[in-house]
């Protein structure tokens, strides 16, 4: 079956093409996921609407209380952007650990989210920052918390005529941020599991905890049990020792080619404990 | 299959031919005679197919040719343009260091490595390794490739 590629001139044009072709059309950004799906015969669309040249949607913009990210921002540009790495070191870390230089130069943030893989590395940190995703279609715009955007592997709440245009990421001044990815080597691997934490601390008390895991559920997972276990508590060895039960209550990893369920459980439990120890150390150092 | 005219700007020259709409850049380049670019894995893993797109290394096996019409593409054939003997100092250094064995990774290594020398001459050994992390080499063990980057950077420094 022949696939047609149509280059959108601007956002209006892209939305027009998506509205016209309905489920037959899909946005094509960097193509680093779509090309492989096309070649594996796992692409239902007949028309790919190329949005890669919509440079108006490639930006990192700082506002007083938040940072706005355009859907077409390349992963490489998240790493080098001074505002993103200053405000969201854990997000920049995830971007650095992502794929290879070549793929970071082409792959976009919108594509990473739109692909809806439970292994998408940029997503767990964005969940912990409380990011929202903004969708646009000819019918209008809407936004939702990023953790609500995913329905299952490869499935999102975006309608066929809707495109991700950007993300709003609230600043987290002074928060302790953490991201760790585990793979079979340091570069160019899909995560076996990943963990992100963003903690607002008041002395040694956890005022607010936001926690997310990759590859631990059919979608990138916001770990609400871990969050409520930690929130309002004193950060000490006893709290750290008890976190594993909360983690196991949240996650449901599966055995797959990259790792066993048990291995993934251990990875994210260890990562969570490491993050909490790191946070404790950082407040003690600051005191 | 319906063919359409696809026009690409390769190493400064405009080339065009009728091709399928969804042809990959790596296939389009090879059809147009730029056979220096190799396909290894076809999945973004190995980097043998690396070219510069608007001055940045990318995998041509993951790109649709149609998406990059009008953009500047540099293949391994174009890396040496403007240098004495038509060879980039990194290419010469790679030969001298013995950084080429079977040669399959070489076109990609040359494109990534020369770009690194040109854009980040201050890169540390760790940064050189990270910049080359998307280029797999089964033969050399990488040491000589890293060495060639350092030699070429020194050479470029002397020239400027
Ligand atoms: C070798 C290799 C290694 C990789 N390593 C990693 C890794 O370490 N971590 C990781 O997270 N990913 C990795 N990936 C996956 C991929 O590179 C990323 O998910 C990338 O961010 C996808 O972006 P793209 O612009 O290329 O998306 P595309 O392939 O263009 O699109 C991906 C999906 O999102 C949809 N889409 C794209 N843009 C939009 C939009 N604006 N609105 C709505 N839908 C949209 C598309 O329709 C498609 O379904 C890897 C891929 C390869 C080939
Ligand atoms: S052939 Fe493109 S990365 Fe291997
Ligand atoms: S020289 Fe053989 S793969 Fe690099």
Tab-separated table of C-alpha atoms and ligand atoms in Angstrom:
chain	number	residue	atom	x	y	z
A	1	UNK	CA	0.000	0.000	0.000
A	2	UNK	CA	1.470	3.312	-1.053
A	3	UNK	CA	1.789	5.980	1.592
A	4	UNK	CA	1.423	9.604	0.656
A	5	UNK	CA	3.475	12.264	2.338
A	6	UNK	CA	2.090	15.771	2.286
A	7	UNK	CA	4.073	18.699	3.595
A	8	UNK	CA	2.000	21.111	5.658
A	9	UNK	CA	2.787	24.768	4.916
A	10	UNK	CA	1.637	25.980	8.320
A	11	UNK	CA	-0.411	24.892	11.316
A	12	UNK	CA	-3.721	25.827	9.640
A	13	UNK	CA	-2.830	23.696	6.646
A	14	UNK	CA	-1.786	20.749	8.828
A	15	UNK	CA	-5.070	20.869	10.776
A	16	UNK	CA	-6.972	21.144	7.501
A	17	UNK	CA	-5.276	18.014	6.124
A	18	UNK	CA	-5.855	16.072	9.351
A	19	UNK	CA	-9.530	17.084	9.430
A	20	UNK	CA	-9.994	16.127	5.789
A	21	UNK	CA	-8.466	12.660	5.979
A	22	UNK	CA	-9.633	11.662	9.466
A	23	UNK	CA	-8.263	8.345	10.688
A	24	UNK	CA	-6.475	7.886	7.332
A	25	UNK	CA	-4.000	10.640	8.195
A	26	UNK	CA	-1.321	11.002	10.885
A	27	UNK	CA	1.039	13.816	11.768
A	28	UNK	CA	4.646	13.085	10.798
A	29	UNK	CA	7.221	14.998	12.840
A	30	UNK	CA	10.826	13.713	12.952
A	31	UNK	CA	9.692	10.298	11.752
A	32	UNK	CA	12.068	8.393	14.033
A	33	UNK	CA	9.183	6.300	15.365
A	34	UNK	CA	6.878	6.430	12.353
A	35	UNK	CA	9.489	5.189	9.866
A	36	UNK	CA	10.019	2.018	11.861
A	37	UNK	CA	6.289	1.481	12.254
A	38	UNK	CA	5.751	1.975	8.534
A	39	UNK	CA	8.461	-0.545	7.692
A	40	UNK	CA	7.114	-3.056	10.188
A	41	UNK	CA	3.729	-2.811	8.461
A	42	UNK	CA	2.155	-1.432	11.627
A	43	UNK	CA	0.852	1.845	10.228
A	44	UNK	CA	-2.820	2.169	9.451
A	45	UNK	CA	-2.601	5.684	7.997
A	46	UNK	CA	-2.419	6.303	4.257
A	47	UNK	CA	-1.417	9.937	4.433
A	48	UNK	CA	1.397	11.319	6.542
A	49	UNK	CA	1.064	15.024	7.150
A	50	UNK	CA	4.604	16.328	7.526
A	51	UNK	CA	4.713	18.940	10.266
A	52	UNK	CA	8.505	18.877	10.620
A	53	UNK	CA	8.873	22.320	9.042
A	54	UNK	CA	6.392	24.137	11.276
A	55	UNK	CA	9.217	26.078	12.893
A	56	UNK	CA	6.713	28.261	14.763
A	57	UNK	CA	6.092	25.185	16.918
A	58	UNK	CA	9.770	24.661	17.799
A	59	UNK	CA	10.459	26.749	20.884
A	60	UNK	CA	11.335	26.856	24.569
A	61	UNK	CA	9.726	29.991	26.001
A	62	UNK	CA	10.109	31.244	29.529
A	63	UNK	CA	7.181	32.861	31.344
A	64	UNK	CA	7.135	34.035	34.964
A	65	UNK	CA	5.646	30.851	36.420
A	66	UNK	CA	6.118	28.315	33.667
A	67	UNK	CA	8.060	27.261	30.591
A	68	UNK	CA	6.274	26.640	27.299
A	69	UNK	CA	7.604	23.972	24.980
A	70	UNK	CA	6.584	23.680	21.328
A	71	UNK	CA	5.621	20.248	20.012
A	72	UNK	CA	8.250	20.439	17.264
A	73	UNK	CA	11.123	21.174	19.656
A	74	UNK	CA	13.880	18.685	18.962
A	75	UNK	CA	15.171	16.623	21.853
A	76	UNK	CA	18.706	17.932	21.163
A	77	UNK	CA	17.462	21.493	21.645
A	78	UNK	CA	15.964	20.666	25.050
A	79	UNK	CA	19.464	19.719	26.210
A	80	UNK	CA	21.168	22.857	24.993
A	81	UNK	CA	18.446	25.308	25.958
A	82	UNK	CA	19.654	27.209	29.043
A	83	UNK	CA	16.140	27.734	30.445
A	84	UNK	CA	15.107	24.090	30.216
A	85	UNK	CA	18.248	22.799	31.905
A	86	UNK	CA	18.119	25.513	34.579
A	87	UNK	CA	14.459	25.011	35.513
A	88	UNK	CA	14.159	21.302	34.831
A	89	UNK	CA	17.500	19.547	35.342
A	90	UNK	CA	15.732	16.168	35.551
A	91	UNK	CA	14.033	16.864	32.215
A	92	UNK	CA	17.331	17.841	30.608
A	93	UNK	CA	18.863	14.686	32.045
A	94	UNK	CA	16.167	12.569	30.363
A	95	UNK	CA	16.825	14.356	27.072
A	96	UNK	CA	20.576	13.689	27.394
A	97	UNK	CA	20.013	9.988	28.104
A	98	UNK	CA	17.707	9.743	25.096
A	99	UNK	CA	18.712	7.718	22.000
A	100	UNK	CA	21.770	8.941	20.024
A	101	UNK	CA	22.931	12.377	18.860
A	102	UNK	CA	21.487	11.656	15.402
A	103	UNK	CA	18.053	10.745	16.747
A	104	UNK	CA	18.043	13.643	19.219
A	105	UNK	CA	18.709	15.952	16.253
A	106	UNK	CA	15.589	14.748	14.500
A	107	UNK	CA	13.167	13.371	17.091
A	108	UNK	CA	10.740	15.885	18.586
A	109	UNK	CA	9.146	16.230	21.993
A	110	UNK	CA	5.666	16.120	20.423
A	111	UNK	CA	6.595	12.886	18.652
A	112	UNK	CA	7.915	11.332	21.841
A	113	UNK	CA	4.609	12.099	23.561
A	114	UNK	CA	2.428	11.391	20.504
A	115	UNK	CA	4.009	7.981	20.090
A	116	UNK	CA	2.575	7.069	23.508
A	117	UNK	CA	5.184	4.482	24.399
A	118	UNK	CA	5.372	3.562	28.098
A	119	UNK	CA	9.143	3.925	27.546
A	120	UNK	CA	9.085	7.534	26.284
A	121	UNK	CA	11.908	9.064	28.310
A	122	UNK	CA	10.795	12.689	28.294
A	123	UNK	CA	7.414	11.876	29.779
A	124	UNK	CA	8.064	10.780	33.405
A	125	UNK	CA	9.891	14.030	34.254
A	126	UNK	CA	7.149	16.096	32.588
A	127	UNK	CA	4.543	14.263	34.695
A	128	UNK	CA	6.447	15.149	37.865
A	129	UNK	CA	6.591	18.823	36.884
A	130	UNK	CA	2.803	18.856	36.406
A	131	UNK	CA	3.028	19.557	32.671
A	132	UNK	CA	-0.065	19.873	30.524
A	133	UNK	CA	-0.333	19.006	26.853
A	134	UNK	CA	-2.147	21.376	24.490
A	135	UNK	CA	-4.076	19.959	21.548
A	136	UNK	CA	-5.399	21.852	18.578
A	137	UNK	CA	-7.800	21.003	15.785
A	138	UNK	CA	-9.983	22.971	13.400
A	139	UNK	CA	-12.691	22.594	16.031
A	140	UNK	CA	-10.639	24.383	18.674
A	141	UNK	CA	-8.057	23.793	21.375
A	142	UNK	CA	-7.953	22.030	24.728
A	143	UNK	CA	-5.375	20.911	27.225
A	144	UNK	CA	-5.021	18.229	29.871
A	145	UNK	CA	-2.458	16.956	32.375
A	146	UNK	CA	0.098	14.948	30.434
A	147	UNK	CA	-0.490	11.810	32.546
A	148	UNK	CA	-4.122	11.776	31.390
A	149	UNK	CA	-3.160	11.935	27.722
A	150	UNK	CA	-2.282	8.257	27.332
A	151	UNK	CA	-4.785	5.431	26.910
A	152	UNK	CA	-2.454	2.518	26.276
A	153	UNK	CA	0.651	1.638	24.294
A	154	UNK	CA	0.485	3.747	21.116
A	155	UNK	CA	-2.951	5.145	22.040
A	156	UNK	CA	-3.743	8.681	23.175
A	157	UNK	CA	-6.797	10.794	23.864
A	158	UNK	CA	-6.077	12.964	20.818
A	159	UNK	CA	-8.811	12.672	18.183
A	160	UNK	CA	-7.610	11.867	14.642
A	161	UNK	CA	-7.946	15.521	13.626
A	162	UNK	CA	-6.106	16.829	16.693
A	163	UNK	CA	-2.441	17.700	16.891
A	164	UNK	CA	-0.245	18.317	19.897
A	165	UNK	CA	0.912	21.918	19.577
A	166	UNK	CA	2.808	22.316	22.829
A	167	UNK	CA	3.272	21.856	26.542
A	168	UNK	CA	2.975	24.121	29.565
A	169	UNK	CA	5.404	23.214	32.302
A	170	UNK	CA	4.997	24.927	35.703
A	171	UNK	CA	8.320	25.985	37.194
A	172	UNK	CA	9.357	24.108	40.318
A	173	UNK	CA	11.734	26.541	41.990
A	174	UNK	CA	13.853	24.953	44.683
A	175	UNK	CA	12.368	21.487	44.173
A	176	UNK	CA	14.593	18.427	44.309
A	177	UNK	CA	14.437	16.764	40.887
A	178	UNK	CA	15.571	13.308	39.880
A	179	UNK	CA	15.564	11.198	36.727
A	180	UNK	CA	17.211	7.841	36.087
A	181	UNK	CA	16.957	5.596	33.071
A	182	UNK	CA	18.106	1.997	32.915
A	183	UNK	CA	19.078	0.412	29.619
A	184	UNK	CA	21.383	-2.251	28.272
A	185	UNK	CA	24.034	0.387	27.541
A	186	UNK	CA	24.387	4.137	28.044
A	187	UNK	CA	23.460	5.319	24.568
A	188	UNK	CA	20.792	4.615	22.004
A	189	UNK	CA	18.661	2.142	23.911
A	190	UNK	CA	15.016	2.039	24.806
A	191	UNK	CA	14.602	2.144	28.587
A	192	UNK	CA	14.110	-1.080	30.513
A	193	UNK	CA	12.638	1.161	33.189
A	194	UNK	CA	12.890	4.775	34.251
A	195	UNK	CA	12.013	6.821	37.319
A	196	UNK	CA	11.397	10.530	37.895
A	197	UNK	CA	10.775	12.404	41.147
A	198	UNK	CA	10.109	16.039	41.933
A	199	UNK	CA	9.995	16.840	45.657
A	200	UNK	CA	9.143	20.097	47.387
A	201	UNK	CA	10.906	19.979	50.716
A	202	UNK	CA	10.595	22.139	53.782
A	203	UNK	CA	13.633	21.305	55.857
A	204	UNK	CA	13.454	17.518	56.125
A	205	UNK	CA	9.702	17.391	55.563
A	206	UNK	CA	8.289	16.402	52.186
A	207	UNK	CA	5.683	19.069	51.413
A	208	UNK	CA	4.763	17.774	47.985
A	209	UNK	CA	5.910	14.665	46.120
A	210	UNK	CA	5.385	13.946	42.450
A	211	UNK	CA	6.620	10.615	41.153
A	212	UNK	CA	6.416	8.870	37.765
A	213	UNK	CA	7.780	5.707	36.213
A	214	UNK	CA	8.442	4.540	32.649
A	215	UNK	CA	7.937	0.934	31.432
A	216	UNK	CA	6.008	0.019	34.569
A	217	UNK	CA	2.463	0.047	33.152
A	218	UNK	CA	0.781	0.233	29.709
A	219	UNK	CA	1.276	4.027	29.877
A	220	UNK	CA	3.863	6.302	31.504
A	221	UNK	CA	2.667	6.056	35.089
A	222	UNK	CA	2.063	8.698	37.716
A	223	UNK	CA	2.751	6.895	41.007
A	224	UNK	CA	0.018	8.259	43.230
A	225	UNK	CA	0.498	5.784	46.084
A	226	UNK	CA	4.158	6.694	46.337
A	227	UNK	CA	3.206	10.363	46.235
A	228	UNK	CA	0.717	10.055	49.090
A	229	UNK	CA	3.070	7.804	51.059
A	230	UNK	CA	5.726	10.534	50.928
A	231	UNK	CA	3.653	13.703	51.177
A	232	UNK	CA	3.696	15.474	54.526
A	233	UNK	CA	6.208	12.979	55.948
A	234	UNK	CA	9.606	13.453	57.483
A	235	UNK	CA	12.294	12.344	55.078
A	236	UNK	CA	14.425	9.850	56.991
A	237	UNK	CA	15.735	6.279	56.723
A	238	UNK	CA	12.482	4.856	58.045
A	239	UNK	CA	10.475	6.583	55.326
A	240	UNK	CA	12.970	5.444	52.685
A	241	UNK	CA	12.870	1.846	53.922
A	242	UNK	CA	9.098	1.751	53.606
A	243	UNK	CA	8.811	3.168	50.092
A	244	UNK	CA	9.167	-0.164	48.291
A	245	UNK	CA	5.683	-1.306	49.364
A	246	UNK	CA	4.161	1.871	47.935
A	247	UNK	CA	6.120	1.459	44.684
A	248	UNK	CA	4.942	-2.137	44.317
A	249	UNK	CA	1.395	-0.943	44.926
A	250	UNK	CA	1.616	1.439	41.973
A	251	UNK	CA	3.517	-0.389	39.256
A	252	UNK	CA	2.537	-3.301	37.026
A	253	UNK	CA	5.533	-4.004	34.791
A	254	UNK	CA	5.442	-6.976	32.414
A	255	UNK	CA	8.045	-9.527	31.370
A	256	UNK	CA	9.295	-8.562	27.914
A	257	UNK	CA	12.358	-8.663	25.676
A	258	UNK	CA	14.047	-5.906	27.624
A	259	UNK	CA	13.658	-7.288	31.117
A	260	UNK	CA	11.625	-9.354	33.541
A	261	UNK	CA	8.900	-7.946	35.743
A	262	UNK	CA	11.020	-8.648	38.822
A	263	UNK	CA	14.042	-6.859	37.376
A	264	UNK	CA	12.030	-3.760	36.516
A	265	UNK	CA	10.516	-3.732	40.002
A	266	UNK	CA	13.970	-3.797	41.558
A	267	UNK	CA	15.239	-1.059	39.222
A	268	UNK	CA	12.531	1.434	40.104
A	269	UNK	CA	12.528	0.587	43.811
A	270	UNK	CA	16.287	1.147	43.928
A	271	UNK	CA	15.990	4.331	41.877
A	272	UNK	CA	13.296	5.686	44.184
A	273	UNK	CA	15.374	4.927	47.282
A	274	UNK	CA	18.440	6.501	45.661
A	275	UNK	CA	16.448	9.610	44.799
A	276	UNK	CA	15.152	9.956	48.365
A	277	UNK	CA	18.657	9.480	49.808
A	278	UNK	CA	19.916	12.114	47.381
A	279	UNK	CA	17.173	14.486	48.488
A	280	UNK	CA	17.979	13.904	52.164
A	281	UNK	CA	21.657	14.543	51.517
A	282	UNK	CA	20.865	17.746	49.645
A	283	UNK	CA	18.750	19.212	52.464
A	284	UNK	CA	21.337	18.240	55.099
A	285	UNK	CA	24.052	19.893	53.029
A	286	UNK	CA	21.947	23.023	52.639
A	287	UNK	CA	21.174	23.193	56.389
B	1	UNK	CA	3.353	2.799	-7.635
B	2	UNK	CA	2.921	6.501	-8.328
B	3	UNK	CA	6.192	8.297	-8.714
B	4	UNK	CA	6.684	11.953	-8.036
B	5	UNK	CA	9.556	14.291	-8.702
B	6	UNK	CA	11.708	14.612	-5.589
B	7	UNK	CA	14.355	17.328	-5.574
B	8	UNK	CA	17.219	17.296	-3.117
B	9	UNK	CA	20.134	19.612	-2.416
B	10	UNK	CA	23.101	17.323	-1.936
B	11	UNK	CA	26.590	18.652	-1.235
B	12	UNK	CA	25.563	21.955	-2.782
B	13	UNK	CA	24.165	20.434	-6.009
B	14	UNK	CA	20.464	20.231	-6.842
B	15	UNK	CA	19.499	16.712	-7.958
B	16	UNK	CA	16.093	15.393	-8.794
B	17	UNK	CA	14.372	12.225	-10.025
B	18	UNK	CA	10.928	10.596	-9.988
B	19	UNK	CA	10.619	8.477	-6.848
B	20	UNK	CA	7.918	6.947	-4.617
B	21	UNK	CA	6.380	9.470	-2.198
B	22	UNK	CA	7.560	7.659	0.927
B	23	UNK	CA	11.113	6.828	-0.223
B	24	UNK	CA	13.714	7.041	2.527
B	25	UNK	CA	16.547	9.530	2.173
B	26	UNK	CA	19.127	6.728	2.255
B	27	UNK	CA	17.478	5.056	-0.756
B	28	UNK	CA	17.012	8.327	-2.611
B	29	UNK	CA	20.685	9.224	-2.144
B	30	UNK	CA	21.850	5.867	-3.418
B	31	UNK	CA	19.507	6.029	-6.427
B	32	UNK	CA	20.959	9.418	-7.262
B	33	UNK	CA	24.453	7.929	-7.209
B	34	UNK	CA	25.566	8.949	-3.734
B	35	UNK	CA	26.454	5.396	-2.788
B	36	UNK	CA	28.947	6.457	-0.125
B	37	UNK	CA	26.051	6.502	2.327
B	38	UNK	CA	25.483	2.939	3.562
B	39	UNK	CA	22.503	1.250	5.103
B	40	UNK	CA	23.531	-0.956	8.018
B	41	UNK	CA	20.618	-1.697	10.307
B	42	UNK	CA	17.878	0.425	8.749
B	43	UNK	CA	16.592	1.127	12.277
B	44	UNK	CA	18.505	4.098	13.624
B	45	UNK	CA	20.874	1.931	15.646
B	46	UNK	CA	24.168	1.859	13.764
B	47	UNK	CA	24.764	5.283	12.213
B	48	UNK	CA	26.270	3.957	8.941
B	49	UNK	CA	23.686	6.046	7.086
B	50	UNK	CA	24.538	9.336	8.867
B	51	UNK	CA	24.348	12.532	6.791
B	52	UNK	CA	24.166	16.197	7.777
B	53	UNK	CA	20.747	17.794	7.501
B	54	UNK	CA	20.947	21.578	7.798
B	55	UNK	CA	24.272	21.111	9.515
B	56	UNK	CA	23.330	18.409	12.002
B	57	UNK	CA	24.031	14.648	11.903
B	58	UNK	CA	20.892	12.557	11.359
B	59	UNK	CA	20.110	8.973	10.273
B	60	UNK	CA	19.124	8.947	6.594
B	61	UNK	CA	17.421	5.559	7.102
B	62	UNK	CA	14.847	7.241	9.354
B	63	UNK	CA	14.150	10.194	7.060
B	64	UNK	CA	11.643	10.532	4.284
B	65	UNK	CA	13.365	12.177	1.313
B	66	UNK	CA	10.263	14.165	0.622
B	67	UNK	CA	10.422	15.781	4.051
B	68	UNK	CA	13.891	17.183	3.452
B	69	UNK	CA	13.478	18.695	-0.002
B	70	UNK	CA	15.132	22.096	-0.180
B	71	UNK	CA	17.273	21.466	2.902
B	72	UNK	CA	21.061	21.256	2.847
B	73	UNK	CA	22.183	17.635	2.830
B	74	UNK	CA	25.847	16.725	3.175
B	75	UNK	CA	26.899	13.132	2.530
B	76	UNK	CA	30.302	11.533	3.001
B	77	UNK	CA	31.113	12.601	-0.573
B	78	UNK	CA	30.710	16.242	0.440
B	79	UNK	CA	32.554	16.305	3.775
B	80	UNK	CA	35.892	17.223	2.187
B	81	UNK	CA	34.577	20.078	0.055
B	82	UNK	CA	36.781	23.137	0.376
B	83	UNK	CA	39.665	21.258	1.986
B	84	UNK	CA	43.054	20.604	0.332
B	85	UNK	CA	42.874	17.382	-1.798
B	86	UNK	CA	39.126	17.346	-1.187
B	87	UNK	CA	39.669	15.562	2.116
B	88	UNK	CA	38.622	16.820	5.535
B	89	UNK	CA	41.469	16.680	8.086
B	90	UNK	CA	39.422	14.096	10.002
B	91	UNK	CA	39.387	11.811	6.959
B	92	UNK	CA	43.180	12.073	6.670
B	93	UNK	CA	43.598	11.512	10.397
B	94	UNK	CA	41.304	8.483	10.278
B	95	UNK	CA	43.435	6.930	7.550
B	96	UNK	CA	46.683	7.737	9.357
B	97	UNK	CA	45.439	6.413	12.711
B	98	UNK	CA	44.158	3.160	11.205
B	99	UNK	CA	40.599	3.994	12.176
B	100	UNK	CA	39.202	2.119	9.174
B	101	UNK	CA	39.049	-1.664	8.996
B	102	UNK	CA	36.134	-3.289	7.169
B	103	UNK	CA	34.913	0.226	6.367
B	104	UNK	CA	31.196	-0.317	6.694
B	105	UNK	CA	30.762	2.197	9.514
B	106	UNK	CA	33.236	4.625	7.958
B	107	UNK	CA	30.950	6.897	5.902
B	108	UNK	CA	28.834	7.548	8.987
B	109	UNK	CA	31.850	7.932	11.258
B	110	UNK	CA	33.380	10.412	8.804
B	111	UNK	CA	30.233	12.544	8.668
B	112	UNK	CA	29.753	12.555	12.466
B	113	UNK	CA	33.451	12.932	13.262
B	114	UNK	CA	34.148	15.752	10.794
B	115	UNK	CA	31.075	17.615	12.042
B	116	UNK	CA	32.322	17.217	15.614
B	117	UNK	CA	35.779	18.574	14.703
B	118	UNK	CA	34.217	21.554	12.923
B	119	UNK	CA	31.646	22.459	15.578
B	120	UNK	CA	33.136	21.424	18.942
B	121	UNK	CA	36.907	21.532	18.776
B	122	UNK	CA	37.092	21.784	22.581
B	123	UNK	CA	35.335	18.427	23.143
B	124	UNK	CA	36.859	16.222	25.851
B	125	UNK	CA	37.497	12.516	25.239
B	126	UNK	CA	34.233	11.744	27.047
B	127	UNK	CA	32.373	14.237	24.866
B	128	UNK	CA	33.949	12.804	21.720
B	129	UNK	CA	32.723	9.349	22.742
B	130	UNK	CA	29.244	10.706	23.426
B	131	UNK	CA	29.145	12.483	20.066
B	132	UNK	CA	30.030	9.179	18.379
B	133	UNK	CA	27.590	7.114	20.470
B	134	UNK	CA	25.230	6.785	17.502
B	135	UNK	CA	27.915	5.272	15.248
B	136	UNK	CA	28.597	1.604	15.882
B	137	UNK	CA	31.890	0.089	14.742
B	138	UNK	CA	32.356	-3.672	15.004
B	139	UNK	CA	36.050	-3.580	14.084
B	140	UNK	CA	38.223	-0.814	15.457
B	141	UNK	CA	37.312	-0.646	19.130
B	142	UNK	CA	36.838	3.125	18.680
B	143	UNK	CA	40.215	4.137	20.193
B	144	UNK	CA	41.650	5.085	16.813
B	145	UNK	CA	38.531	6.946	15.801
B	146	UNK	CA	38.710	9.055	18.965
B	147	UNK	CA	42.416	9.612	18.361
B	148	UNK	CA	41.683	10.745	14.795
B	149	UNK	CA	39.226	13.356	16.093
B	150	UNK	CA	41.935	14.750	18.390
B	151	UNK	CA	44.542	14.825	15.610
B	152	UNK	CA	42.119	16.505	13.190
B	153	UNK	CA	41.093	19.122	15.733
B	154	UNK	CA	44.761	20.013	16.254
B	155	UNK	CA	45.272	20.198	12.477
B	156	UNK	CA	42.224	22.447	12.002
B	157	UNK	CA	43.515	24.682	14.801
B	158	UNK	CA	46.814	25.130	12.922
B	159	UNK	CA	45.007	25.965	9.662
B	160	UNK	CA	42.886	28.730	11.140
C	1	LIG	C1	17.322	3.717	17.532
C	1	LIG	C2	16.254	4.467	18.277
C	1	LIG	C3	16.461	4.802	19.608
C	1	LIG	C4	15.478	5.477	20.326
C	1	LIG	N1	15.748	5.786	21.624
C	1	LIG	C5	14.780	6.389	22.354
C	1	LIG	C6	15.035	6.685	23.725
C	1	LIG	O1	16.123	6.477	24.248
C	1	LIG	N2	14.035	7.243	24.437
C	1	LIG	C7	12.797	7.516	23.890
C	1	LIG	O2	11.926	8.016	24.594
C	1	LIG	N3	12.555	7.273	22.577
C	1	LIG	C8	13.509	6.715	21.808
C	1	LIG	N4	13.260	6.429	20.491
C	1	LIG	C9	11.938	6.738	19.926
C	1	LIG	C10	11.781	8.067	19.158
C	1	LIG	O3	13.017	8.514	18.655
C	1	LIG	C11	11.158	9.173	20.017
C	1	LIG	O4	9.919	8.746	20.501
C	1	LIG	C12	11.024	10.515	19.283
C	1	LIG	O5	10.864	11.559	20.214
C	1	LIG	C13	9.858	10.537	18.315
C	1	LIG	O6	9.764	11.846	17.763
C	1	LIG	P1	9.550	12.060	16.187
C	1	LIG	O7	9.447	13.521	15.997
C	1	LIG	O8	10.576	11.351	15.422
C	1	LIG	O9	8.129	11.350	16.023
C	1	LIG	P2	7.399	10.729	14.744
C	1	LIG	O10	8.006	9.423	14.402
C	1	LIG	O11	7.269	11.745	13.678
C	1	LIG	O12	5.964	10.494	15.392
C	1	LIG	C14	5.751	9.561	16.445
C	1	LIG	C15	4.256	9.439	16.721
C	1	LIG	O13	3.747	10.643	17.287
C	1	LIG	C16	2.769	11.220	16.446
C	1	LIG	N5	3.033	12.650	16.455
C	1	LIG	C17	4.200	13.287	16.157
C	1	LIG	N6	4.088	14.602	16.350
C	1	LIG	C18	2.818	14.824	16.775
C	1	LIG	C19	2.083	15.996	17.128
C	1	LIG	N7	2.647	17.211	17.121
C	1	LIG	N8	0.806	15.839	17.509
C	1	LIG	C20	0.224	14.611	17.526
C	1	LIG	N9	0.861	13.484	17.222
C	1	LIG	C21	2.157	13.580	16.841
C	1	LIG	C22	2.938	10.593	15.090
C	1	LIG	O14	1.740	10.578	14.353
C	1	LIG	C23	3.411	9.204	15.477
C	1	LIG	O15	2.337	8.400	15.843
C	1	LIG	C24	14.242	5.802	19.717
C	1	LIG	C25	14.043	5.491	18.375
C	1	LIG	C26	15.017	4.829	17.649
C	1	LIG	C27	14.785	4.515	16.217
C	2	LIG	S1	21.279	2.215	8.706
C	2	LIG	FE1	20.561	4.036	9.562
C	2	LIG	S2	21.203	3.853	11.588
C	2	LIG	FE2	21.746	1.924	10.799
C	3	LIG	S1	35.590	-0.489	10.465
C	3	LIG	FE1	34.318	-2.246	10.418
C	3	LIG	S2	32.553	-1.499	11.400
C	3	LIG	FE2	33.902	0.090	11.705
